[in-house]
Amino acid sequence: MDRTRLASAALLATLIVVAWLHTTAQASGRSQKQQEDAEFIERLINQMTVEEKAGQLSQLGMDMTPSGPVIGIEGRKTIAEVGSVIGVYGAEVTRKLQREAVQKSRLHIPLLFSYDVIHGFRTVFPVPLAEASAWDPDLSQRTARAAAVEATASGLHWTFAPMVDIARDARWGRIVEGGGEDPFLGAALAAARVRGFRGKEVPDTSTILSTAKHFVAYGAAEGGRDYNSADMSERTLEEIYLTPFRAAVQAGVDAIMPGLNEVNSTPMHAHRNLLKKKLRDEWGFQGLVISDYWGVHGLMEHGVASSTHQAVRLAFNATVDIDMVGGHYADELPALVRNGLLPLPLLDDAVRRVLQAKQRLGLFDDPYRYSDPSREALIPAPQMRALAREAAQKSIVLLKNNDALLPLPKNLRKLVVVGALANDALSTMGPVPAEGRPNESITVLAGIKQAALPETEVVYIPGASPKSSDISGIDEAQRAARDADVVVAVLGETQDMSGEARSRASLDLPGAQNALLTHLINTKKPVVVILMNGRPLAIPSIDEQVPAILESWFLGSEMGNAVADVLFGDISPSGKLPITFPRSVGQVPIYYAHKKTGRPSSKTDYFTSKYLDEDWQPLYPFGHGLSYTTFTYGTPKLSKQRLKVEETLIVQIEVSNSGQRAGEETVQLYLRQNVASITPQVRQLRGFSKVRLSPGETRTVEFMLAPENWASLNEYLSPSVESGTFTLFVGGSSVTDNQANFEVTTRSAPLTSHGL
Ligand code: BGC
């Protein structure tokens, strides 16, 4: 098609669309403003050349350098030729670049500035895996909101978060960026973060566009090796990996980013079946799909495209709207449309989605509204630090506490802190700290020093580091430990040992840390281990030898203060693991919601599902986490023992604080259908609720189980209900045996479990 014919075809299409908009607006009762907005976009599309349209679908990579922002190495376009930019922020810089884009582009279309704002911007909150340990969607919504407030004050419009990948293999480095192993908890956190990034229903200048990533099964990489293939049944995809994405879409997420992986032999950037059919057609997602970094290009590496031309066709046909950084859309789309290989209306659909996002943020009214230096000067605001401390406190999990060694008294004579991580400010912020600054982050050592009373001597000897096998510092640490009342060993991984492209084949403590710990234990002094890490570690020997272990992950700007709050008992720990801790790497993938098998694991039965050289059970189960107080549970009371499919079940459970201190418990409800035509999981999380109790206090916690809980996907993957008995478990972790049974009957006469 030549240029003139293309232009007249476009004009006709616009006239039809505008006329159609008028009629549907009248019919749908769309407001005058919405009507005008829609017409504005259509008029704009009509004026655009195919090159300009392809530009809107291209994202330019930029880098911040000391001399100012520069276009990244892959960029072949100028700022005025693209629709969005990744990698720059700052009110002044974005204002300047925006001016360039608006003034130099023919149609004065503003840019979107985007960045990975994963768990805070300037104020760093706990890494997502840590924050998932709080089991607190409200908290996750508030930290996402705070991140949005700070990031937008720096001119950013769009974040590539939340990452909602389910992950069950601790070797995978990006496990740190997600919400853990469970789709129910993951879905709740995904939706909360989307709401938090958006803020008010009607966007204001603190609204940041959100992106659920990486669609889908990126966390199921074979061997736990990043970017590796995922091969799985449609059922597992539906039940496990798609669930948090569905929740994000229902919560109104603005964008979806496909993963760099392939699923069942099709790279996600070309996966029409999952992107077009599932996401767009089935779920009705109308937002943006943005490629991952260089993801369109990657289709050639995957071996499904032999040229950039072919890669673009595949990605675009799979409804990937924007090419992040690669530049191939800008290069190839115009010719593909002109040659009739891609229909113009499809190009317009993608462009419309980009322009609508800009319009939603009010950028056509004022392209500079996010780039306000006076607002930027107010960050980081003091209240952000308070929220960071609260989030960090709530994310700490007490894994073990023999003989109530913790909390420590504040008036110890001598406290010896060891481990290079104790004084590693960079690591407090985790692998993706956005604009977080190490000098604004409180280390564990600084937090302890600040909290200890003046009469306590706090001695710090690094001893050993995760990064080196050098054992020369261990003797000094041991000498100091010999004279300590208590030794606090801060052990784990540095921040660059998890995250993208950082998979590990071992889940042990790296470097010389095990040797250090052995020497500390040999002193026979009480040793508390504080773990800092981005993944579950396999630490059975620590568990055997050390009386108290706190899992503190990477907790962000207020890490040291929060750890000290818990260590000295100003706060009782309340975190619960969002992921199973294996005993050894050979157990992975390991997760609580597994199938029973035809030979369920048993110590006494030889021919059952287990290992010769390892326990089959994890070290710490999903949902595990102790407190400085103890909680006791009554037996679950059910509103009915026998209910019809459409009825709701009310479950009440008494929870008491049977210890000496106030504390918060996360009450967890799991469900299992005992016999079904499709093998059930041994249990699945179906509810959780946090309750704060004073010593001696008892409260009744109530769960309402809705009919969708009786449904499961039948052999044709359609939701269906089979009559049968269910067992529900309520308690403080996934291994609770506090249970009750009930029966669900379908309307007709009860069927057998196989519907025969
Ligand atoms: C990562 C994405 C990230 C993007 C932009 C990619 O390598 O996989 O999660 O959003 O880079 O930084």
PDB file of C-alpha atoms in Angstrom, residues 422-647:
ATOM      1  CA  ALA A 422      26.120  -6.724  59.471  1.00  0.00           C
ATOM      2  CA  ASN A 423      27.835  -3.638  58.146  1.00  0.00           C
ATOM      3  CA  ASP A 424      26.812  -3.861  54.490  1.00  0.00           C
ATOM      4  CA  ALA A 425      24.500  -0.947  53.752  1.00  0.00           C
ATOM      5  CA  LEU A 426      24.180  -1.773  50.062  1.00  0.00           C
ATOM      6  CA  SER A 427      22.857  -5.224  50.846  1.00  0.00           C
ATOM      7  CA  THR A 428      20.132  -3.906  53.124  1.00  0.00           C
ATOM      8  CA  MET A 429      18.479  -2.575  49.959  1.00  0.00           C
ATOM      9  CA  GLY A 430      18.323  -5.818  47.995  1.00  0.00           C
ATOM     10  CA  PRO A 431      19.080  -6.272  44.313  1.00  0.00           C
ATOM     11  CA  VAL A 432      16.723  -3.685  42.762  1.00  0.00           C
ATOM     12  CA  PRO A 433      16.786  -0.626  45.011  1.00  0.00           C
ATOM     13  CA  ALA A 434      15.758   1.974  42.373  1.00  0.00           C
ATOM     14  CA  GLU A 435      17.030   5.326  43.698  1.00  0.00           C
ATOM     15  CA  GLY A 436      17.796   3.978  47.189  1.00  0.00           C
ATOM     16  CA  ARG A 437      21.101   5.181  48.587  1.00  0.00           C
ATOM     17  CA  PRO A 438      23.314   3.040  50.801  1.00  0.00           C
ATOM     18  CA  ASN A 439      24.282   6.020  52.929  1.00  0.00           C
ATOM     19  CA  GLU A 440      20.609   6.471  53.814  1.00  0.00           C
ATOM     20  CA  SER A 441      20.143   2.843  54.830  1.00  0.00           C
ATOM     21  CA  ILE A 442      20.568   1.644  58.416  1.00  0.00           C
ATOM     22  CA  THR A 443      22.754  -1.439  58.682  1.00  0.00           C
ATOM     23  CA  VAL A 444      22.075  -4.156  61.224  1.00  0.00           C
ATOM     24  CA  LEU A 445      25.177  -3.086  63.116  1.00  0.00           C
ATOM     25  CA  ALA A 446      24.094   0.553  63.210  1.00  0.00           C
ATOM     26  CA  GLY A 447      20.611  -0.456  64.352  1.00  0.00           C
ATOM     27  CA  ILE A 448      21.986  -2.615  67.167  1.00  0.00           C
ATOM     28  CA  LYS A 449      24.397   0.091  68.322  1.00  0.00           C
ATOM     29  CA  GLN A 450      21.611   2.627  68.316  1.00  0.00           C
ATOM     30  CA  ALA A 451      19.251   0.412  70.327  1.00  0.00           C
ATOM     31  CA  ALA A 452      21.665  -1.022  72.906  1.00  0.00           C
ATOM     32  CA  LEU A 453      21.936   0.821  76.209  1.00  0.00           C
ATOM     33  CA  PRO A 454      25.145   2.785  76.886  1.00  0.00           C
ATOM     34  CA  GLU A 455      26.343   0.196  79.412  1.00  0.00           C
ATOM     35  CA  THR A 456      26.407  -2.489  76.708  1.00  0.00           C
ATOM     36  CA  GLU A 457      29.653  -2.780  74.835  1.00  0.00           C
ATOM     37  CA  VAL A 458      28.893  -3.588  71.196  1.00  0.00           C
ATOM     38  CA  VAL A 459      31.919  -5.063  69.452  1.00  0.00           C
ATOM     39  CA  TYR A 460      31.957  -5.663  65.722  1.00  0.00           C
ATOM     40  CA  ILE A 461      34.304  -8.092  64.007  1.00  0.00           C
ATOM     41  CA  PRO A 462      33.389  -8.993  60.388  1.00  0.00           C
ATOM     42  CA  GLY A 463      35.084 -12.418  60.633  1.00  0.00           C
ATOM     43  CA  ALA A 464      34.061 -13.637  57.194  1.00  0.00           C
ATOM     44  CA  SER A 465      32.182 -12.558  54.124  1.00  0.00           C
ATOM     45  CA  PRO A 466      29.716 -14.232  51.757  1.00  0.00           C
ATOM     46  CA  LYS A 467      31.953 -13.084  48.921  1.00  0.00           C
ATOM     47  CA  SER A 468      35.214 -14.718  49.851  1.00  0.00           C
ATOM     48  CA  SER A 469      36.630 -17.937  51.182  1.00  0.00           C
ATOM     49  CA  ASP A 470      39.197 -16.008  53.215  1.00  0.00           C
ATOM     50  CA  ILE A 471      39.158 -17.377  56.756  1.00  0.00           C
ATOM     51  CA  SER A 472      41.868 -15.141  58.169  1.00  0.00           C
ATOM     52  CA  GLY A 473      39.413 -12.994  60.128  1.00  0.00           C
ATOM     53  CA  ILE A 474      37.705 -15.888  61.885  1.00  0.00           C
ATOM     54  CA  ASP A 475      40.124 -16.237  64.790  1.00  0.00           C
ATOM     55  CA  GLU A 476      39.626 -12.629  65.815  1.00  0.00           C
ATOM     56  CA  ALA A 477      35.873 -13.071  65.703  1.00  0.00           C
ATOM     57  CA  GLN A 478      36.157 -16.203  67.820  1.00  0.00           C
ATOM     58  CA  ARG A 479      38.361 -14.454  70.373  1.00  0.00           C
ATOM     59  CA  ALA A 480      35.855 -11.643  70.705  1.00  0.00           C
ATOM     60  CA  ALA A 481      32.992 -14.115  70.948  1.00  0.00           C
ATOM     61  CA  ARG A 482      34.645 -15.908  73.871  1.00  0.00           C
ATOM     62  CA  ASP A 483      34.169 -12.800  75.972  1.00  0.00           C
ATOM     63  CA  ALA A 484      30.622 -12.053  74.815  1.00  0.00           C
ATOM     64  CA  ASP A 485      27.353 -12.409  76.675  1.00  0.00           C
ATOM     65  CA  VAL A 486      25.687 -13.043  73.345  1.00  0.00           C
ATOM     66  CA  VAL A 487      26.983 -13.323  69.780  1.00  0.00           C
ATOM     67  CA  VAL A 488      24.876 -12.015  66.922  1.00  0.00           C
ATOM     68  CA  ALA A 489      25.995 -13.481  63.587  1.00  0.00           C
ATOM     69  CA  VAL A 490      24.621 -11.744  60.510  1.00  0.00           C
ATOM     70  CA  LEU A 491      24.925 -14.287  57.716  1.00  0.00           C
ATOM     71  CA  GLY A 492      23.525 -14.926  54.265  1.00  0.00           C
ATOM     72  CA  GLU A 493      23.940 -13.463  50.817  1.00  0.00           C
ATOM     73  CA  THR A 494      24.992 -10.085  49.496  1.00  0.00           C
ATOM     74  CA  GLN A 495      22.419  -8.175  47.459  1.00  0.00           C
ATOM     75  CA  ASP A 496      24.034  -9.188  44.164  1.00  0.00           C
ATOM     76  CA  MET A 497      23.572 -12.907  44.843  1.00  0.00           C
ATOM     77  CA  SER A 498      19.868 -12.841  44.023  1.00  0.00           C
ATOM     78  CA  GLY A 499      17.892 -10.979  41.391  1.00  0.00           C
ATOM     79  CA  GLU A 500      18.048 -11.119  37.617  1.00  0.00           C
ATOM     80  CA  ALA A 501      20.572 -13.529  36.092  1.00  0.00           C
ATOM     81  CA  ARG A 502      21.652 -14.538  39.602  1.00  0.00           C
ATOM     82  CA  SER A 503      20.583 -18.106  40.009  1.00  0.00           C
ATOM     83  CA  ARG A 504      22.573 -20.310  42.346  1.00  0.00           C
ATOM     84  CA  ALA A 505      23.162 -24.053  42.178  1.00  0.00           C
ATOM     85  CA  SER A 506      23.782 -24.204  45.917  1.00  0.00           C
ATOM     86  CA  LEU A 507      21.543 -22.966  48.709  1.00  0.00           C
ATOM     87  CA  ASP A 508      24.289 -23.028  51.332  1.00  0.00           C
ATOM     88  CA  LEU A 509      25.783 -20.025  53.039  1.00  0.00           C
ATOM     89  CA  PRO A 510      28.348 -18.756  50.535  1.00  0.00           C
ATOM     90  CA  GLY A 511      31.976 -17.875  51.263  1.00  0.00           C
ATOM     91  CA  ALA A 512      33.588 -18.614  54.597  1.00  0.00           C
ATOM     92  CA  GLN A 513      30.458 -18.018  56.644  1.00  0.00           C
ATOM     93  CA  ASN A 514      29.926 -21.651  57.660  1.00  0.00           C
ATOM     94  CA  ALA A 515      33.466 -21.825  58.986  1.00  0.00           C
ATOM     95  CA  LEU A 516      32.889 -18.610  60.903  1.00  0.00           C
ATOM     96  CA  LEU A 517      29.704 -19.936  62.427  1.00  0.00           C
ATOM     97  CA  THR A 518      31.360 -23.201  63.484  1.00  0.00           C
ATOM     98  CA  HIS A 519      34.025 -21.238  65.332  1.00  0.00           C
ATOM     99  CA  LEU A 520      31.399 -19.130  67.056  1.00  0.00           C
ATOM    100  CA  ILE A 521      29.401 -22.174  68.111  1.00  0.00           C
ATOM    101  CA  ASN A 522      32.590 -23.739  69.505  1.00  0.00           C
ATOM    102  CA  THR A 523      32.853 -20.897  72.021  1.00  0.00           C
ATOM    103  CA  LYS A 524      29.683 -22.310  73.652  1.00  0.00           C
ATOM    104  CA  LYS A 525      28.337 -18.762  73.914  1.00  0.00           C
ATOM    105  CA  PRO A 526      24.713 -18.164  72.957  1.00  0.00           C
ATOM    106  CA  VAL A 527      24.641 -17.429  69.219  1.00  0.00           C
ATOM    107  CA  VAL A 528      21.781 -15.689  67.442  1.00  0.00           C
ATOM    108  CA  VAL A 529      21.799 -15.922  63.644  1.00  0.00           C
ATOM    109  CA  ILE A 530      20.247 -13.121  61.642  1.00  0.00           C
ATOM    110  CA  LEU A 531      19.828 -14.155  58.050  1.00  0.00           C
ATOM    111  CA  MET A 532      20.064 -11.639  55.214  1.00  0.00           C
ATOM    112  CA  ASN A 533      19.229 -13.248  51.921  1.00  0.00           C
ATOM    113  CA  GLY A 534      17.094 -13.066  48.794  1.00  0.00           C
ATOM    114  CA  ARG A 535      15.959 -16.683  48.681  1.00  0.00           C
ATOM    115  CA  PRO A 536      15.289 -19.579  51.034  1.00  0.00           C
ATOM    116  CA  LEU A 537      18.605 -21.052  52.127  1.00  0.00           C
ATOM    117  CA  ALA A 538      19.216 -24.700  53.008  1.00  0.00           C
ATOM    118  CA  ILE A 539      20.561 -24.371  56.525  1.00  0.00           C
ATOM    119  CA  PRO A 540      19.791 -27.566  58.463  1.00  0.00           C
ATOM    120  CA  SER A 541      23.107 -27.506  60.313  1.00  0.00           C
ATOM    121  CA  ILE A 542      22.483 -23.955  61.505  1.00  0.00           C
ATOM    122  CA  ASP A 543      19.062 -25.050  62.652  1.00  0.00           C
ATOM    123  CA  GLU A 544      20.612 -27.943  64.547  1.00  0.00           C
ATOM    124  CA  GLN A 545      23.300 -25.966  66.290  1.00  0.00           C
ATOM    125  CA  VAL A 546      22.033 -22.449  66.831  1.00  0.00           C
ATOM    126  CA  PRO A 547      19.304 -21.695  69.381  1.00  0.00           C
ATOM    127  CA  ALA A 548      17.774 -18.614  67.700  1.00  0.00           C
ATOM    128  CA  ILE A 549      17.394 -17.663  64.042  1.00  0.00           C
ATOM    129  CA  LEU A 550      15.747 -14.565  62.604  1.00  0.00           C
ATOM    130  CA  GLU A 551      15.038 -14.401  58.882  1.00  0.00           C
ATOM    131  CA  SER A 552      15.383 -10.762  57.961  1.00  0.00           C
ATOM    132  CA  TRP A 553      15.853 -10.908  54.173  1.00  0.00           C
ATOM    133  CA  PHE A 554      16.755  -7.502  52.720  1.00  0.00           C
ATOM    134  CA  LEU A 555      14.574  -5.087  54.615  1.00  0.00           C
ATOM    135  CA  GLY A 556      15.412  -1.759  53.008  1.00  0.00           C
ATOM    136  CA  SER A 557      16.286   1.675  54.385  1.00  0.00           C
ATOM    137  CA  GLU A 558      15.201   0.915  57.947  1.00  0.00           C
ATOM    138  CA  MET A 559      16.601  -2.608  58.116  1.00  0.00           C
ATOM    139  CA  GLY A 560      18.941  -2.104  61.075  1.00  0.00           C
ATOM    140  CA  ASN A 561      16.373  -0.352  63.216  1.00  0.00           C
ATOM    141  CA  ALA A 562      13.718  -2.970  62.526  1.00  0.00           C
ATOM    142  CA  VAL A 563      16.091  -5.847  63.272  1.00  0.00           C
ATOM    143  CA  ALA A 564      17.097  -4.185  66.542  1.00  0.00           C
ATOM    144  CA  ASP A 565      13.425  -3.587  67.408  1.00  0.00           C
ATOM    145  CA  VAL A 566      12.828  -7.315  67.140  1.00  0.00           C
ATOM    146  CA  LEU A 567      16.153  -8.448  68.580  1.00  0.00           C
ATOM    147  CA  PHE A 568      15.634  -6.483  71.790  1.00  0.00           C
ATOM    148  CA  GLY A 569      11.912  -7.136  71.995  1.00  0.00           C
ATOM    149  CA  ASP A 570      10.420  -3.710  71.336  1.00  0.00           C
ATOM    150  CA  ILE A 571       8.475  -5.559  68.684  1.00  0.00           C
ATOM    151  CA  SER A 572       7.440  -9.193  68.767  1.00  0.00           C
ATOM    152  CA  PRO A 573       8.116 -10.835  65.390  1.00  0.00           C
ATOM    153  CA  SER A 574       5.021 -11.700  63.397  1.00  0.00           C
ATOM    154  CA  GLY A 575       6.263 -12.685  59.925  1.00  0.00           C
ATOM    155  CA  LYS A 576       5.338 -16.019  58.359  1.00  0.00           C
ATOM    156  CA  LEU A 577       7.259 -17.657  55.544  1.00  0.00           C
ATOM    157  CA  PRO A 578       5.687 -17.102  52.109  1.00  0.00           C
ATOM    158  CA  ILE A 579       7.900 -19.880  50.820  1.00  0.00           C
ATOM    159  CA  THR A 580       9.118 -23.293  51.936  1.00  0.00           C
ATOM    160  CA  PHE A 581      12.696 -23.625  53.189  1.00  0.00           C
ATOM    161  CA  PRO A 582      14.277 -26.848  51.923  1.00  0.00           C
ATOM    162  CA  ARG A 583      16.796 -28.908  53.840  1.00  0.00           C
ATOM    163  CA  SER A 584      18.990 -29.241  50.801  1.00  0.00           C
ATOM    164  CA  VAL A 585      19.040 -28.084  47.218  1.00  0.00           C
ATOM    165  CA  GLY A 586      18.191 -31.632  46.119  1.00  0.00           C
ATOM    166  CA  GLN A 587      14.651 -31.181  47.465  1.00  0.00           C
ATOM    167  CA  VAL A 588      13.742 -28.309  45.141  1.00  0.00           C
ATOM    168  CA  PRO A 589      11.220 -27.634  43.765  1.00  0.00           C
ATOM    169  CA  ILE A 590       9.516 -28.009  47.112  1.00  0.00           C
ATOM    170  CA  TYR A 591       6.189 -26.454  48.160  1.00  0.00           C
ATOM    171  CA  TYR A 592       3.444 -27.187  50.625  1.00  0.00           C
ATOM    172  CA  ALA A 593       0.574 -27.567  48.122  1.00  0.00           C
ATOM    173  CA  HIS A 594       1.911 -30.707  46.522  1.00  0.00           C
ATOM    174  CA  LYS A 595       0.040 -33.791  45.400  1.00  0.00           C
ATOM    175  CA  LYS A 596      -0.300 -36.814  47.639  1.00  0.00           C
ATOM    176  CA  THR A 597       0.948 -39.370  45.067  1.00  0.00           C
ATOM    177  CA  GLY A 598      -0.166 -42.979  44.981  1.00  0.00           C
ATOM    178  CA  ARG A 599       2.584 -43.799  47.457  1.00  0.00           C
ATOM    179  CA  PRO A 600       2.440 -40.992  50.016  1.00  0.00           C
ATOM    180  CA  SER A 601       5.700 -40.421  51.881  1.00  0.00           C
ATOM    181  CA  SER A 602       6.051 -42.546  54.986  1.00  0.00           C
ATOM    182  CA  LYS A 603       8.994 -43.320  57.227  1.00  0.00           C
ATOM    183  CA  THR A 604       7.855 -46.869  57.859  1.00  0.00           C
ATOM    184  CA  ASP A 605       6.797 -47.862  54.373  1.00  0.00           C
ATOM    185  CA  TYR A 606       9.713 -48.513  52.034  1.00  0.00           C
ATOM    186  CA  PHE A 607       8.028 -48.125  48.665  1.00  0.00           C
ATOM    187  CA  THR A 608       6.820 -44.600  49.248  1.00  0.00           C
ATOM    188  CA  SER A 609       7.748 -41.226  47.826  1.00  0.00           C
ATOM    189  CA  LYS A 610      10.957 -40.107  49.506  1.00  0.00           C
ATOM    190  CA  TYR A 611      14.738 -39.841  49.281  1.00  0.00           C
ATOM    191  CA  LEU A 612      17.362 -42.331  50.402  1.00  0.00           C
ATOM    192  CA  ASP A 613      19.655 -39.601  51.616  1.00  0.00           C
ATOM    193  CA  GLU A 614      17.363 -36.761  52.670  1.00  0.00           C
ATOM    194  CA  ASP A 615      14.129 -36.164  54.501  1.00  0.00           C
ATOM    195  CA  TRP A 616      11.192 -35.402  52.203  1.00  0.00           C
ATOM    196  CA  GLN A 617       9.928 -32.730  54.558  1.00  0.00           C
ATOM    197  CA  PRO A 618      11.195 -29.187  54.432  1.00  0.00           C
ATOM    198  CA  LEU A 619      13.302 -27.492  57.069  1.00  0.00           C
ATOM    199  CA  TYR A 620      10.696 -24.779  57.656  1.00  0.00           C
ATOM    200  CA  PRO A 621       7.261 -25.107  56.124  1.00  0.00           C
ATOM    201  CA  PHE A 622       5.295 -22.460  54.272  1.00  0.00           C
ATOM    202  CA  GLY A 623       3.467 -20.243  56.746  1.00  0.00           C
ATOM    203  CA  HIS A 624       5.939 -20.956  59.559  1.00  0.00           C
ATOM    204  CA  GLY A 625       6.958 -18.130  61.882  1.00  0.00           C
ATOM    205  CA  LEU A 626       7.234 -17.883  65.668  1.00  0.00           C
ATOM    206  CA  SER A 627       6.502 -15.045  68.023  1.00  0.00           C
ATOM    207  CA  TYR A 628       7.796 -14.010  71.445  1.00  0.00           C
ATOM    208  CA  THR A 629       4.420 -15.061  72.750  1.00  0.00           C
ATOM    209  CA  THR A 630       2.482 -18.242  72.043  1.00  0.00           C
ATOM    210  CA  PHE A 631      -0.898 -18.666  70.423  1.00  0.00           C
ATOM    211  CA  THR A 632      -3.315 -21.480  71.005  1.00  0.00           C
ATOM    212  CA  TYR A 633      -6.159 -22.399  68.713  1.00  0.00           C
ATOM    213  CA  GLY A 634      -9.576 -23.798  69.491  1.00  0.00           C
ATOM    214  CA  THR A 635     -11.107 -26.307  67.113  1.00  0.00           C
ATOM    215  CA  PRO A 636     -12.718 -24.782  64.015  1.00  0.00           C
ATOM    216  CA  LYS A 637     -16.508 -24.310  64.330  1.00  0.00           C
ATOM    217  CA  LEU A 638     -18.417 -24.578  61.092  1.00  0.00           C
ATOM    218  CA  SER A 639     -21.792 -23.005  60.342  1.00  0.00           C
ATOM    219  CA  LYS A 640     -22.796 -26.272  58.634  1.00  0.00           C
ATOM    220  CA  GLN A 641     -21.428 -29.752  58.276  1.00  0.00           C
ATOM    221  CA  ARG A 642     -23.221 -30.371  55.024  1.00  0.00           C
ATOM    222  CA  LEU A 643     -23.852 -27.659  52.492  1.00  0.00           C
ATOM    223  CA  LYS A 644     -25.085 -27.188  48.989  1.00  0.00           C
ATOM    224  CA  VAL A 645     -22.758 -25.977  46.281  1.00  0.00           C
ATOM    225  CA  GLU A 646     -24.069 -22.438  46.273  1.00  0.00           C
ATOM    226  CA  GLU A 647     -23.976 -21.971  50.046  1.00  0.00           C
TER     227      GLU A 647
END
